[in-house]
Coordinates of C-alpha atoms in Angstrom, one line a residue:
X1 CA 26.3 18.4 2.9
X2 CA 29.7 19.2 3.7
X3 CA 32.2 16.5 4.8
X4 CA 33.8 16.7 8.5
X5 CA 37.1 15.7 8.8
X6 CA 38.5 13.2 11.5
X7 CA 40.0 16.4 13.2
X8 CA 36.9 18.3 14.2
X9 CA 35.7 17.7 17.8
X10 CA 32.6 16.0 16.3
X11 CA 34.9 12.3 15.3
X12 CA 35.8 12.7 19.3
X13 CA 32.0 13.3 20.6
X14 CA 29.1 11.0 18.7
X15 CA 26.2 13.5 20.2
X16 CA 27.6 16.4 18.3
X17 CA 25.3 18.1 15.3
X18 CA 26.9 18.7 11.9
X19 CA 28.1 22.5 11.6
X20 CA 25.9 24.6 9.5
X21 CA 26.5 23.6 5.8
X22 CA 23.3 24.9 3.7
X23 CA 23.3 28.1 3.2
X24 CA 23.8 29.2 7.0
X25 CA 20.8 27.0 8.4
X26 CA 22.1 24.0 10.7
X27 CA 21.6 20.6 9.7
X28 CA 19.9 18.6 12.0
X29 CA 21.8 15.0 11.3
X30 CA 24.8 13.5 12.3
X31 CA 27.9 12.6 10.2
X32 CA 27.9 9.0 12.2
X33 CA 24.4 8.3 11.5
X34 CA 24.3 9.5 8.0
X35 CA 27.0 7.4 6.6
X36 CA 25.4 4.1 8.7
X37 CA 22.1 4.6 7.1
X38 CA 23.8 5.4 3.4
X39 CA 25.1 1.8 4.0
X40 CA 22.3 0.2 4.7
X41 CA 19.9 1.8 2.2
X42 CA 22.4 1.4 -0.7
X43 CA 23.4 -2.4 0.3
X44 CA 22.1 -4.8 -2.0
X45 CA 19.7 -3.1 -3.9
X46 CA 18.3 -6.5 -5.4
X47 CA 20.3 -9.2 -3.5
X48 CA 20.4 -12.5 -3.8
X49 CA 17.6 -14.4 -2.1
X50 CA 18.7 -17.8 -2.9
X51 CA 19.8 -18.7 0.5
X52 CA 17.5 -17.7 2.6
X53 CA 14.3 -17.2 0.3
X54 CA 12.0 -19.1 2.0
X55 CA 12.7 -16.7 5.1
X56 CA 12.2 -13.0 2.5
X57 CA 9.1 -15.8 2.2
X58 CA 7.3 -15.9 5.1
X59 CA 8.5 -19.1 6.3
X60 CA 8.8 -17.5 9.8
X61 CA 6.4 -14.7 9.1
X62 CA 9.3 -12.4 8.4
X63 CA 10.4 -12.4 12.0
X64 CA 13.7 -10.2 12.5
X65 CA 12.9 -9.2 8.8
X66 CA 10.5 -6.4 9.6
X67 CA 11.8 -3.4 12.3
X68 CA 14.6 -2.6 10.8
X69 CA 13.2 -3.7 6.8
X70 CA 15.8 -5.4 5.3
X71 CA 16.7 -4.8 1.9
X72 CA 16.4 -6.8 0.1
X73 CA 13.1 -7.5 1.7
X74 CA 12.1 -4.2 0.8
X75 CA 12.8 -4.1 -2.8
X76 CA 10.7 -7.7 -3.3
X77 CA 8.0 -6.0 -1.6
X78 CA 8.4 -2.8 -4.1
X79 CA 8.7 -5.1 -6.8
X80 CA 5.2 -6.9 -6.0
X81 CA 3.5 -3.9 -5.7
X82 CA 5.2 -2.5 -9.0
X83 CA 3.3 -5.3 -10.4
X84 CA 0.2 -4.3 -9.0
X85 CA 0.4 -0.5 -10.2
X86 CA 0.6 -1.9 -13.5
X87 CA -3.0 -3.3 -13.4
X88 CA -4.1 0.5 -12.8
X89 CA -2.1 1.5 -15.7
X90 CA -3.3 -0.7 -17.7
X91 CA -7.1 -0.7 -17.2
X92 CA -9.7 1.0 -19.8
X93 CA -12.0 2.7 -17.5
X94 CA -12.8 5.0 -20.5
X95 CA -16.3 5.2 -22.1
X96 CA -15.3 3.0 -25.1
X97 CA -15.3 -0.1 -26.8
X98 CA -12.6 -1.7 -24.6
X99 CA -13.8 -0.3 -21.5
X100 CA -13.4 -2.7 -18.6
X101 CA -10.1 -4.8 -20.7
X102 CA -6.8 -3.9 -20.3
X103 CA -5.1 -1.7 -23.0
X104 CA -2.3 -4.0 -23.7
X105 CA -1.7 -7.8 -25.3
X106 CA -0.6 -10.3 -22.4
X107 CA 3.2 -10.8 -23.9
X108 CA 3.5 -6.9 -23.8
X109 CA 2.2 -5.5 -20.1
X110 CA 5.5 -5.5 -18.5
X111 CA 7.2 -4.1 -21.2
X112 CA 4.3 -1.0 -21.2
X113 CA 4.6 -1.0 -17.7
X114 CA 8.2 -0.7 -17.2
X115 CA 8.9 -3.8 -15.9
X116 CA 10.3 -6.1 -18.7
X117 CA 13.1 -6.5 -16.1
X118 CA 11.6 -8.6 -13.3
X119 CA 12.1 -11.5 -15.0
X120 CA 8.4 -12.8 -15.0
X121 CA 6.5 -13.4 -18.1
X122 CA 2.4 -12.8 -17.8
X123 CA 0.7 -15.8 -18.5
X124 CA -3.4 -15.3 -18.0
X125 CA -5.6 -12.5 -17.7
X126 CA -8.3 -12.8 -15.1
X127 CA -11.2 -11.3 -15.2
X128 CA -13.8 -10.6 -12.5
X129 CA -17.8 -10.4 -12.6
X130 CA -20.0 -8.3 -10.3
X131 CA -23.4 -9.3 -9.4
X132 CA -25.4 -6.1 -8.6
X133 CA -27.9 -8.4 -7.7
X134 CA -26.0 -9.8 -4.5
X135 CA -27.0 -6.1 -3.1
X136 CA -29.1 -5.0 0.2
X137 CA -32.3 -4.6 -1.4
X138 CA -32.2 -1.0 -0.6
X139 CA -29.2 -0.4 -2.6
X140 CA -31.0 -2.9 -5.3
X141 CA -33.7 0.1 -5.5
X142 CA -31.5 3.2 -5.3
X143 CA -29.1 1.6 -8.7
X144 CA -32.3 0.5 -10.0
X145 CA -32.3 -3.0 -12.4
X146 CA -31.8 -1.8 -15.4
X147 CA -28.6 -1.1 -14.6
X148 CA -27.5 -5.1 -16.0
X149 CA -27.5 -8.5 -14.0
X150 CA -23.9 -8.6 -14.3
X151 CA -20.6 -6.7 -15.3
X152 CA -17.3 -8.2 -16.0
X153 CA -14.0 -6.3 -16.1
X154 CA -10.7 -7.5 -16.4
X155 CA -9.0 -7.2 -12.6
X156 CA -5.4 -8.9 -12.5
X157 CA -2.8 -11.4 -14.3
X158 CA -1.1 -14.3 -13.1
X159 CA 2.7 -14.4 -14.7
X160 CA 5.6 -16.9 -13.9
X161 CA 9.1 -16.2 -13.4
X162 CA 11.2 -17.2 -16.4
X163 CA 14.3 -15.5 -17.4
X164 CA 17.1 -17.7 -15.4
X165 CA 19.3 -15.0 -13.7
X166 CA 15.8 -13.8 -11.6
X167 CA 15.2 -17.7 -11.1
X168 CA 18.8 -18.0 -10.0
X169 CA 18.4 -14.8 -8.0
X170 CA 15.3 -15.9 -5.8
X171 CA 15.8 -19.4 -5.8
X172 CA 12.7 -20.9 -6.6
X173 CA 10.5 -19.9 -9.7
X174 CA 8.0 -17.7 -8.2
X175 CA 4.3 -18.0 -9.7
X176 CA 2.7 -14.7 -9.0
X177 CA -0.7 -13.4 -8.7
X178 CA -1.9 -9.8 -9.4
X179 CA -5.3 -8.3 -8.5
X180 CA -6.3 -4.7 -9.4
X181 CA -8.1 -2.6 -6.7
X182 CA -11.5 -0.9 -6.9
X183 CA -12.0 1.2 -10.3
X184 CA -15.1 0.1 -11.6
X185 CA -19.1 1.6 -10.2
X186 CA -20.4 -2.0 -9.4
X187 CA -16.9 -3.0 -8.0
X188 CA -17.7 -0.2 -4.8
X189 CA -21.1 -1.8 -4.7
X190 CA -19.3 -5.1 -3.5
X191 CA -17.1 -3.4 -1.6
X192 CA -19.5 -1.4 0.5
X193 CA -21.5 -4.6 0.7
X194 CA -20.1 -5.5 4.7
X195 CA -22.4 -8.9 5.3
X196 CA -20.8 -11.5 6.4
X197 CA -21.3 -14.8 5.1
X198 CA -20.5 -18.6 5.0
X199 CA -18.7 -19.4 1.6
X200 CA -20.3 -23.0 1.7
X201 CA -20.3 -24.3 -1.6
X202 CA -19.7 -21.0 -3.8
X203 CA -16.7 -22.7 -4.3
X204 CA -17.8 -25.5 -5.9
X205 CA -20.6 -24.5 -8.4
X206 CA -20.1 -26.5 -11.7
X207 CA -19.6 -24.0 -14.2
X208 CA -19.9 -26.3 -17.0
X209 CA -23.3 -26.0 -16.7
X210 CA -25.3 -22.8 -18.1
X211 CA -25.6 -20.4 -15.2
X212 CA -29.4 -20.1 -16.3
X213 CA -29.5 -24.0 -15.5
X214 CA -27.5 -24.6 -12.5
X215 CA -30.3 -24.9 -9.9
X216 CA -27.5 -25.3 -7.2
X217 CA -26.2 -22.1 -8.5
X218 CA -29.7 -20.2 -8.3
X219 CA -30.1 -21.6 -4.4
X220 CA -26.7 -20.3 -3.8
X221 CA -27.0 -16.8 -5.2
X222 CA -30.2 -16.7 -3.4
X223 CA -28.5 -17.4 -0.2
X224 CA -26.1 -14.9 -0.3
X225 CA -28.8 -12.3 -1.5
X226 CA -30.5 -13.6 1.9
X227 CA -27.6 -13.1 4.1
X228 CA -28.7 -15.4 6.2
X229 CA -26.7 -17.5 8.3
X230 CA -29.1 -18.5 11.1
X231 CA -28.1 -21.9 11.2
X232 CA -24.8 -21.6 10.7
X233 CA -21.9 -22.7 12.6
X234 CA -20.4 -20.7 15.2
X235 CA -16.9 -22.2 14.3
X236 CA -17.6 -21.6 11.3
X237 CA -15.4 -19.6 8.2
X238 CA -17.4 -16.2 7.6
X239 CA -16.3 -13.7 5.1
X240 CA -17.3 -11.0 3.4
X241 CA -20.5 -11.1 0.6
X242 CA -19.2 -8.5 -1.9
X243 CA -15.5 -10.3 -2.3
X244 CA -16.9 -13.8 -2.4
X245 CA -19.2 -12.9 -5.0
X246 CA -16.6 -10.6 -7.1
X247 CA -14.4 -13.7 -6.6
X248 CA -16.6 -16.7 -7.5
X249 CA -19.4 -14.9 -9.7
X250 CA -19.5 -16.0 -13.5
X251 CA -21.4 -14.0 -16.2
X252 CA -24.0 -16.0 -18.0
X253 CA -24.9 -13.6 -20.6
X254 CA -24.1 -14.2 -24.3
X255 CA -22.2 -11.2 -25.2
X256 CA -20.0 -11.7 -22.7
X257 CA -16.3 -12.4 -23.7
X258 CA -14.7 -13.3 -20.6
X259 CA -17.0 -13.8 -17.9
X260 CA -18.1 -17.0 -18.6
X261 CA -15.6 -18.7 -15.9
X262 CA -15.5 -16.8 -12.6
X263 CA -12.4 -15.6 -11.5
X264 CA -11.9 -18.7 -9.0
X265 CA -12.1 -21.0 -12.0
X266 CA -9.5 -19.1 -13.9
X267 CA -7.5 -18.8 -10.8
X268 CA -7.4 -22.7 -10.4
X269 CA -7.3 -24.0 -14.1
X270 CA -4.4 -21.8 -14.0
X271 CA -2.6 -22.7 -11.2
X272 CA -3.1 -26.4 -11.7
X273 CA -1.4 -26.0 -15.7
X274 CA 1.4 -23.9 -14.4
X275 CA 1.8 -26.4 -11.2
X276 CA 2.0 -29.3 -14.2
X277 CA 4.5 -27.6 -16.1
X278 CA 7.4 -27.0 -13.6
X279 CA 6.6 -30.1 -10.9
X280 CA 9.3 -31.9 -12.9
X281 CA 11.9 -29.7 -12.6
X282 CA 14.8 -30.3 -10.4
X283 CA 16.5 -26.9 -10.5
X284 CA 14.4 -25.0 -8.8
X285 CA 11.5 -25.1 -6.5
X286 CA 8.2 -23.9 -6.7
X287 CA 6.7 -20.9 -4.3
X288 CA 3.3 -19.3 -5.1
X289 CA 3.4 -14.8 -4.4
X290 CA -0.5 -13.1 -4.6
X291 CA -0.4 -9.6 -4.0
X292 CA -3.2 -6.9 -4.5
X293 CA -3.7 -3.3 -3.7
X294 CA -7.0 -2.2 -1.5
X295 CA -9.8 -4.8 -3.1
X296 CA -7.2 -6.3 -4.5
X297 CA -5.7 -7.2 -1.4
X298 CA -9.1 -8.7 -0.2
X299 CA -9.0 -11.0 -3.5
X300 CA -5.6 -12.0 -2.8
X301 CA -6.5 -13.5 0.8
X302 CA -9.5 -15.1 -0.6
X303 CA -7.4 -16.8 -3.7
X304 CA -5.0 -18.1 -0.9
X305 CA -8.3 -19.6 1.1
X306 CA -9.5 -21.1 -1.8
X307 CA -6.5 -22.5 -3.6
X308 CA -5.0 -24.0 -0.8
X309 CA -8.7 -25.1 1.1
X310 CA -9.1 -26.7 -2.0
X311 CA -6.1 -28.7 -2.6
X312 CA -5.5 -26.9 -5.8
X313 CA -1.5 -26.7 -5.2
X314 CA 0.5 -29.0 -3.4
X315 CA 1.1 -28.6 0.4
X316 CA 4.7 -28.2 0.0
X317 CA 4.3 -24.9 -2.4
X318 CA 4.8 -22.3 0.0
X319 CA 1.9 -19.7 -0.4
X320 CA 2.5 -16.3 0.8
X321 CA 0.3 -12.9 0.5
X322 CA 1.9 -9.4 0.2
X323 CA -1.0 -6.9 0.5
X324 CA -1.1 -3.1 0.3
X325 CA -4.1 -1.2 2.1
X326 CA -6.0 -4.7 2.2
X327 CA -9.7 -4.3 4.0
X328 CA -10.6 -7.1 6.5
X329 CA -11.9 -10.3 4.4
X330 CA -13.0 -12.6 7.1
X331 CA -13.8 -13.8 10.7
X332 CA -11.3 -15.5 13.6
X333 CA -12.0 -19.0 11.9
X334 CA -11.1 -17.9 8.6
X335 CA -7.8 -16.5 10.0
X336 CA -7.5 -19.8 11.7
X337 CA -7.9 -21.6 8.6
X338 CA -5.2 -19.4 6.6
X339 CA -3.0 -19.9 9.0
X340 CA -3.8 -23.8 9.3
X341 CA -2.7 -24.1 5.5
X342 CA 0.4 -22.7 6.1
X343 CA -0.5 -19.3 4.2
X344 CA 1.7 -16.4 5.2
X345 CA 0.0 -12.5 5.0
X346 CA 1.7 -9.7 5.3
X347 CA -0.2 -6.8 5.0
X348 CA 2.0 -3.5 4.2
X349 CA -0.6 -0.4 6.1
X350 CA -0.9 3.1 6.2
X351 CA -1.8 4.7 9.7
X352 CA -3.8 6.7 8.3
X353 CA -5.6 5.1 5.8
X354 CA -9.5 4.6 6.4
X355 CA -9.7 1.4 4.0
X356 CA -7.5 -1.3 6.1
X357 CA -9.6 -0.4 8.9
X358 CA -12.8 -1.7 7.2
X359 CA -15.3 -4.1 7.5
X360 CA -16.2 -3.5 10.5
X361 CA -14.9 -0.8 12.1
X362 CA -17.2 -0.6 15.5
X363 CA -17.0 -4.2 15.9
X364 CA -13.3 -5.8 15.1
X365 CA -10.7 -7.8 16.4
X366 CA -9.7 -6.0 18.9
X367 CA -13.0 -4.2 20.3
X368 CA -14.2 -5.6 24.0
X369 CA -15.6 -9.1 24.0
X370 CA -19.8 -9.4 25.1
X371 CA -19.9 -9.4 28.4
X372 CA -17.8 -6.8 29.6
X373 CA -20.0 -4.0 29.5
X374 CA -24.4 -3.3 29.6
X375 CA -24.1 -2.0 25.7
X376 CA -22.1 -5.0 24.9
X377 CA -24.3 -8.2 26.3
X378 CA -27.6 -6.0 25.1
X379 CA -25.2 -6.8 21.4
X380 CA -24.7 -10.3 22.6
X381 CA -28.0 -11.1 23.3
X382 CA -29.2 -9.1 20.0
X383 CA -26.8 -11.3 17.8
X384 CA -26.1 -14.6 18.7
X385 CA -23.5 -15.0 16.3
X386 CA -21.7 -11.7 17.5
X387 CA -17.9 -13.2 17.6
X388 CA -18.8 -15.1 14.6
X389 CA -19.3 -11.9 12.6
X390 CA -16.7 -9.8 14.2
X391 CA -13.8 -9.1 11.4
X392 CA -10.5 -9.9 12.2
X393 CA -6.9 -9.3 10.0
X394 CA -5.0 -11.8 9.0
X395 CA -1.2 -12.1 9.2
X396 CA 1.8 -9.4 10.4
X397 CA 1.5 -6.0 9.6
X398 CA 4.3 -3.2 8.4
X399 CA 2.5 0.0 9.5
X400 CA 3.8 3.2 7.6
X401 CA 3.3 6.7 8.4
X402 CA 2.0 9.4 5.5
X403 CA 3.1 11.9 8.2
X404 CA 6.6 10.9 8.5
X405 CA 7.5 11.4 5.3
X406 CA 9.5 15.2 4.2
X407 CA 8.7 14.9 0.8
X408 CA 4.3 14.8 2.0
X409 CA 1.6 17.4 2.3
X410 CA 0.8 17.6 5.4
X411 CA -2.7 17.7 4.8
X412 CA -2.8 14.3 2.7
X413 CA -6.6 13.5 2.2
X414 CA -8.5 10.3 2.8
X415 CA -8.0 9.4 -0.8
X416 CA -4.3 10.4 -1.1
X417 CA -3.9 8.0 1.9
X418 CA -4.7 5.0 0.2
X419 CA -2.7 6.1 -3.0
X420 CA -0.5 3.2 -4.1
X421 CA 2.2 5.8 -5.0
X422 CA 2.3 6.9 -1.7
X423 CA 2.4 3.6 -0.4
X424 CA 5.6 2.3 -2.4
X425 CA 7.2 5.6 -1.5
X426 CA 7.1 4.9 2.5
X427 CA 8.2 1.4 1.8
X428 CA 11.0 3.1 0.2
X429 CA 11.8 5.5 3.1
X430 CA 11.1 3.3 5.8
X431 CA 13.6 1.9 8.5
X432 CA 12.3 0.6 11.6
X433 CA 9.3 1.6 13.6
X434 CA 10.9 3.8 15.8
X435 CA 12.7 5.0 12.2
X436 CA 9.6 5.6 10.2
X437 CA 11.4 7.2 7.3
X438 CA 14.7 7.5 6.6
X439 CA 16.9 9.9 9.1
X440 CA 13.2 11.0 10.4
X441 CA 13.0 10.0 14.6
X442 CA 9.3 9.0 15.3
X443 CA 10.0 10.7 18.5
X444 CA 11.9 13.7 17.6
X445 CA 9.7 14.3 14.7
X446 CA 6.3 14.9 17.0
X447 CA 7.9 17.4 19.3
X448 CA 9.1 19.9 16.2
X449 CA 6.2 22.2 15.8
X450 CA 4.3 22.7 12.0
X451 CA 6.7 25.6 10.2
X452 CA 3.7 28.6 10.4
X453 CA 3.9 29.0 6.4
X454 CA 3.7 25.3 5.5
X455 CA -0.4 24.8 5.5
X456 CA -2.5 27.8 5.0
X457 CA -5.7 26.5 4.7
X458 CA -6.0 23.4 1.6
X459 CA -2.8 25.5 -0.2
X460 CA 1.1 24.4 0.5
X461 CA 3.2 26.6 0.6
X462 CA 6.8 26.5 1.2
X463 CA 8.6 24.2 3.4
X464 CA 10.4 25.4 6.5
X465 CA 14.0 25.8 6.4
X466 CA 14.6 22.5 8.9
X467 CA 11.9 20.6 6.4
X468 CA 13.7 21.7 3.1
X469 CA 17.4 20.1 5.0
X470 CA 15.7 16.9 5.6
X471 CA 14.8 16.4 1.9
X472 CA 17.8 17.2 0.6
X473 CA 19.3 14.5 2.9
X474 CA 16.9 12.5 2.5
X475 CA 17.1 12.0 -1.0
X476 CA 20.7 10.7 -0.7
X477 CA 19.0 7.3 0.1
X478 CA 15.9 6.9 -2.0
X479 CA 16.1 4.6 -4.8
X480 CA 12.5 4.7 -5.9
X481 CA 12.0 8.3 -8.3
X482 CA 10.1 10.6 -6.4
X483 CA 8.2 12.1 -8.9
X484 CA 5.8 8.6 -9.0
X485 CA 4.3 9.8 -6.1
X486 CA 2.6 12.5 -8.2
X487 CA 2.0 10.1 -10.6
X488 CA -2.1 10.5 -10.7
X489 CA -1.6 12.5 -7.5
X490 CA -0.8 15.8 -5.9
X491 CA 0.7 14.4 -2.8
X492 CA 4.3 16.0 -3.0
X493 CA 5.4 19.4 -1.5
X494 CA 5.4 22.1 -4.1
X495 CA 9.3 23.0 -3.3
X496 CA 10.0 19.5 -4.8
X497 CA 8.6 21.3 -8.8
X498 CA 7.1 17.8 -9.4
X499 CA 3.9 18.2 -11.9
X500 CA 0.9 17.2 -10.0
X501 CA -1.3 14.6 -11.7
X502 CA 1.6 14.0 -14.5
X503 CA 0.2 11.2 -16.3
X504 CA -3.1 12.0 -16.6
X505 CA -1.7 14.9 -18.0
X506 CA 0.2 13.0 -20.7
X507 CA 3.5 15.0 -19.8
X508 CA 6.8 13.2 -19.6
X509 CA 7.6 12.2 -15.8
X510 CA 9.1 15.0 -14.2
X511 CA 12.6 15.2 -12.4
X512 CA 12.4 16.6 -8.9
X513 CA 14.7 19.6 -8.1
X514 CA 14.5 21.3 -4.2
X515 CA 14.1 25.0 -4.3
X516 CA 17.2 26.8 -2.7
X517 CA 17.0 28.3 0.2
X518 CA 17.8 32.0 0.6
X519 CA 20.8 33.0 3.1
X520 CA 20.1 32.9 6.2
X521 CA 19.9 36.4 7.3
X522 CA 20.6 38.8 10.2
X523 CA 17.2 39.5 12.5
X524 CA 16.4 43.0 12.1
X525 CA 16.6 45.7 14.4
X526 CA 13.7 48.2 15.2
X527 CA 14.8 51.5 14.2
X528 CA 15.7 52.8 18.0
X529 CA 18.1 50.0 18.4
X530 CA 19.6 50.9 15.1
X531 CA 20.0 54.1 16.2
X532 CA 21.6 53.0 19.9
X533 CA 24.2 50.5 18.0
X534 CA 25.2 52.8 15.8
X535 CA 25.2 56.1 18.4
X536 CA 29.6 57.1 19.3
X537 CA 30.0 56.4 22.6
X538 CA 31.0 59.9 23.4
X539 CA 28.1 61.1 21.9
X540 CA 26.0 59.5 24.2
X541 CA 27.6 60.7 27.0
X542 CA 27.0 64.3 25.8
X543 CA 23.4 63.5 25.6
X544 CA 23.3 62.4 29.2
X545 CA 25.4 64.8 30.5
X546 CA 22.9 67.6 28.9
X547 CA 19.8 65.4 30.2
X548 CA 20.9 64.4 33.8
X549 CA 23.2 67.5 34.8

């Protein structure tokens, strides 16, 4: 973009556009704005939290932190779901001998990943363990039993911060906690298994004791096989069956290598060695980060219940959640009791992402109480326990916008909408609500009309001359590499010459580069206005002196 001088009328008038400076086509920003959001976005690109870290914390639930992002809030919340992305990267879901395990040794993930400089240092592997079993009994018939009792994958890490400059830079040591999404078949069993249940004691289930033993264990499995909560509780904490069982299942059989502890019990044993290990120190204080992506965001809230239900860290070990595309876990008293405990949630959304809006997506938190209409107290009467098993969120959101975003397809998919990719990229890009990406007006943007050529039917094709601009700008203040977004995807616009799908592919990650735009040229004349421009003026005369005389 070309620079204005102080001279030009636009330094006197602050609503003036930039003069044309790509190729003849105007650019639609301002100078003024421009260099206000280059400050901002290139300010402190991994500040120093010490200060104020329990606020970048959740101490006050991010208030004033949120619309506009700050910073340095931003690149934590990058950073945790960096950490996350390497749980996909990592995971075998191959048919082979380490299916279900991840590919690399603990001391060595973050340096596979990418990520040796965070500072943290991975400390346990945990492992998760379905229970196919835990199923509607029509979904029991249509896998069929011989499918296995149990399957146990590996599904996050837990890893400490250790290298003093990042300890010095947040100031606390941060213990984080890293659950993987859905990848596996019997993982989307659990997931699309909506009942919701009373944990009880699934918690508690002494898992010294052979699983084949444990009559409390039987009574328990059978319950939540049951569903039934007829004499529950109104007040009651309800949550979902297929992530309590994910969470606090344990594989009994003998060949197993790593299911024998559910992933509670590794989650706790953990914890409490890690808690022993630094409670002496006086440097720096203690502060516990989970984080997931999708199921993995469901797992991290339920961690957070339990750990701190339970009494498994101390109360003054700040626990905060940082989810991405996390479903609904629980009901309004599990919410309650999250919030009781001092846990802080924020959950980072996509507008239009179908996941965050499950369990329950008829009958949430915010759908008209019984009572207010025929349908609803017929419901009421039906259920007696229908605001018991209404789903609720926990925590603040930061809603994104696919749609905002220049660099997008228009027509991003249900799948490509939940892409953690795509989810780190509008982090990147975002500003403020009213700012949903970076130089992009929320209201400004809905009143410029689709460029004819962009979408013609599931093809892109080129970007309109406005659209191609506002990348070019736009990339001035990214910092996250663009091309990640077509990491296993095909998300990006094809002027951007980003590989689609490029590490599946096994191709070094490509560089993006914006196809030029032609010059802008004259509109063409039909041929009788040619001929009228181009006509002498005394020869015309002639012809209407012959014509008219």
């Amino acid at each position: 973009m070309q620079n204005v001088s102080a001279s030009t009328p636009m330094s006197n008038s602050p609503r003036t556009l930039l003069t044309p400076s790509f190729n003849g086509y105007p650019s639609p920003f301002r100078h003024d704005v421009l260099e206000s959001l280059e400050r901002i976005f290139r300010s402190s690109p991994n500040g120093q939290l010490s200060k104020r870290w329990r606020e970048y914390h959740g101490c006050n639930y991010w208030s004033g932190l949120l619309s506009p992002l700050d910073p340095d809030l931003k690149a934590e919340i990058v950073k945790y779901g960096d950490l996350v992305q390497a749980t996909y990267d990592a995971f075998d879901n191959k048919d082979s001998e380490t299916r279900g395990h991840c590919i690399y040794k603990e001391q060595e993930l973050l340096e596979k990943a990418g990520l040796s400089g965070t500072g943290y240092t991975v400390t346990k592997y945990i492992y998760a363990t379905s229970d196919i079993h835990l199923l509607p009994k029509w979904m029991e018939r249509s896998i069929g039993r011989s499918e296995g009792r149990h399957e146990t994958a590996w599904i996050g890490f837990i890893a400490v911060a250790t290298d003093a400059r990042e300890i010095a830079r947040l100031g606390r040591r941060d213990i984080v906690i890293v659950w993987r999404g859905t990848v596996t078949q019997c993982e989307w069993l659990e997931d699309v298994d909506g009942t919701m249940v009373q944990p009880g004691d699934s918690f508690m289930v002494d898992e010294s004791l052979p699983s084949t033993s444990s009559s409390q264990q039987q009574k328990q499995k059978q319950q939540l096989h049951d569903g039934s909560h007829h004499h529950l509780d109104c007040e009651a904490v309800g949550v979902e069956r297929g992530f309590l069982t994910l969470y606090t299942t344990r594989n009994g059989d003998a060949a197993s290598t790593h299911g024998h502890l559910s992933a509670c019990k590794q989650v706790r044993d953990e914890l409490k060695r890690l808690m022993n290990l630094y409670k002496d120190e006086k440097d720096s204080e203690l502060s516990i980060t989970i984080t997931g992506h999708s199921l993995g965001g469901a797992l991290a809230l339920m961690s957070a219940y339990d750990i701190t239900e339970h009494s498994v860290v101390e109360k003054d070990v700040p626990v905060s959640v940082i989810s991405f595309a996390a479903p609904r876990v629980g009901n309004a008293a599990f919410k309650a009791r999250l919030e009781q405990a001092g846990v802080k949630v924020l959950r980072v959304v996509n507008t239009n992402d179908m996941v965050p809006k499950v369990p329950g997506i008829l009958v949430h938190e915010e759908s008209p109480l019984p009572g207010s209409s025929p349908s609803t107290q017929a419901l009421a009467r039906h259920d007696r326990h229908y605001s018991w098993s209404t789903y609720v969120h926990a925590g603040v959101e930061l809603r994104l916008n696919n749609y905002f975003s220049p660099f997008l397809k228009k027509n991003v998919n249900m799948v490509g909408s939940h892409n953690l990719q795509l989810y780190l990229h509008l982090v990147d890009g975002y500003r403020s609500s009213s700012m949903p990406f970076v130089c992009v007006s929320a209201e400004r943007h809905r009143q410029i009309k689709p460029f004819p050529s962009q979408i013609i039917g599931n093809k892109q094709h080129e970007c309109s001359p406005h659209t191609r601009e506002k990348i070019r700008v736009c990339m001035r203040f990214m910092k996250r590499d663009i091309a990640l977004v077509n990491k296993e995807s095909a998300l990006l616009v094809d002027d951007l010459h980003v590989e689609n799908n490029w590490h599946e592919k096994h191709i070094p990650k490509p560089s993006p580069r914006l196809s030029p735009l032609p010059p802008k040229k004259e509109p063409q004349r039909n041929h009788f206005n040619n001929f009228m421009r181009y006509l002498p003026q005394s020869h015309f005369e002639d012809i209407s002196h012959s014509i008219f005389v």
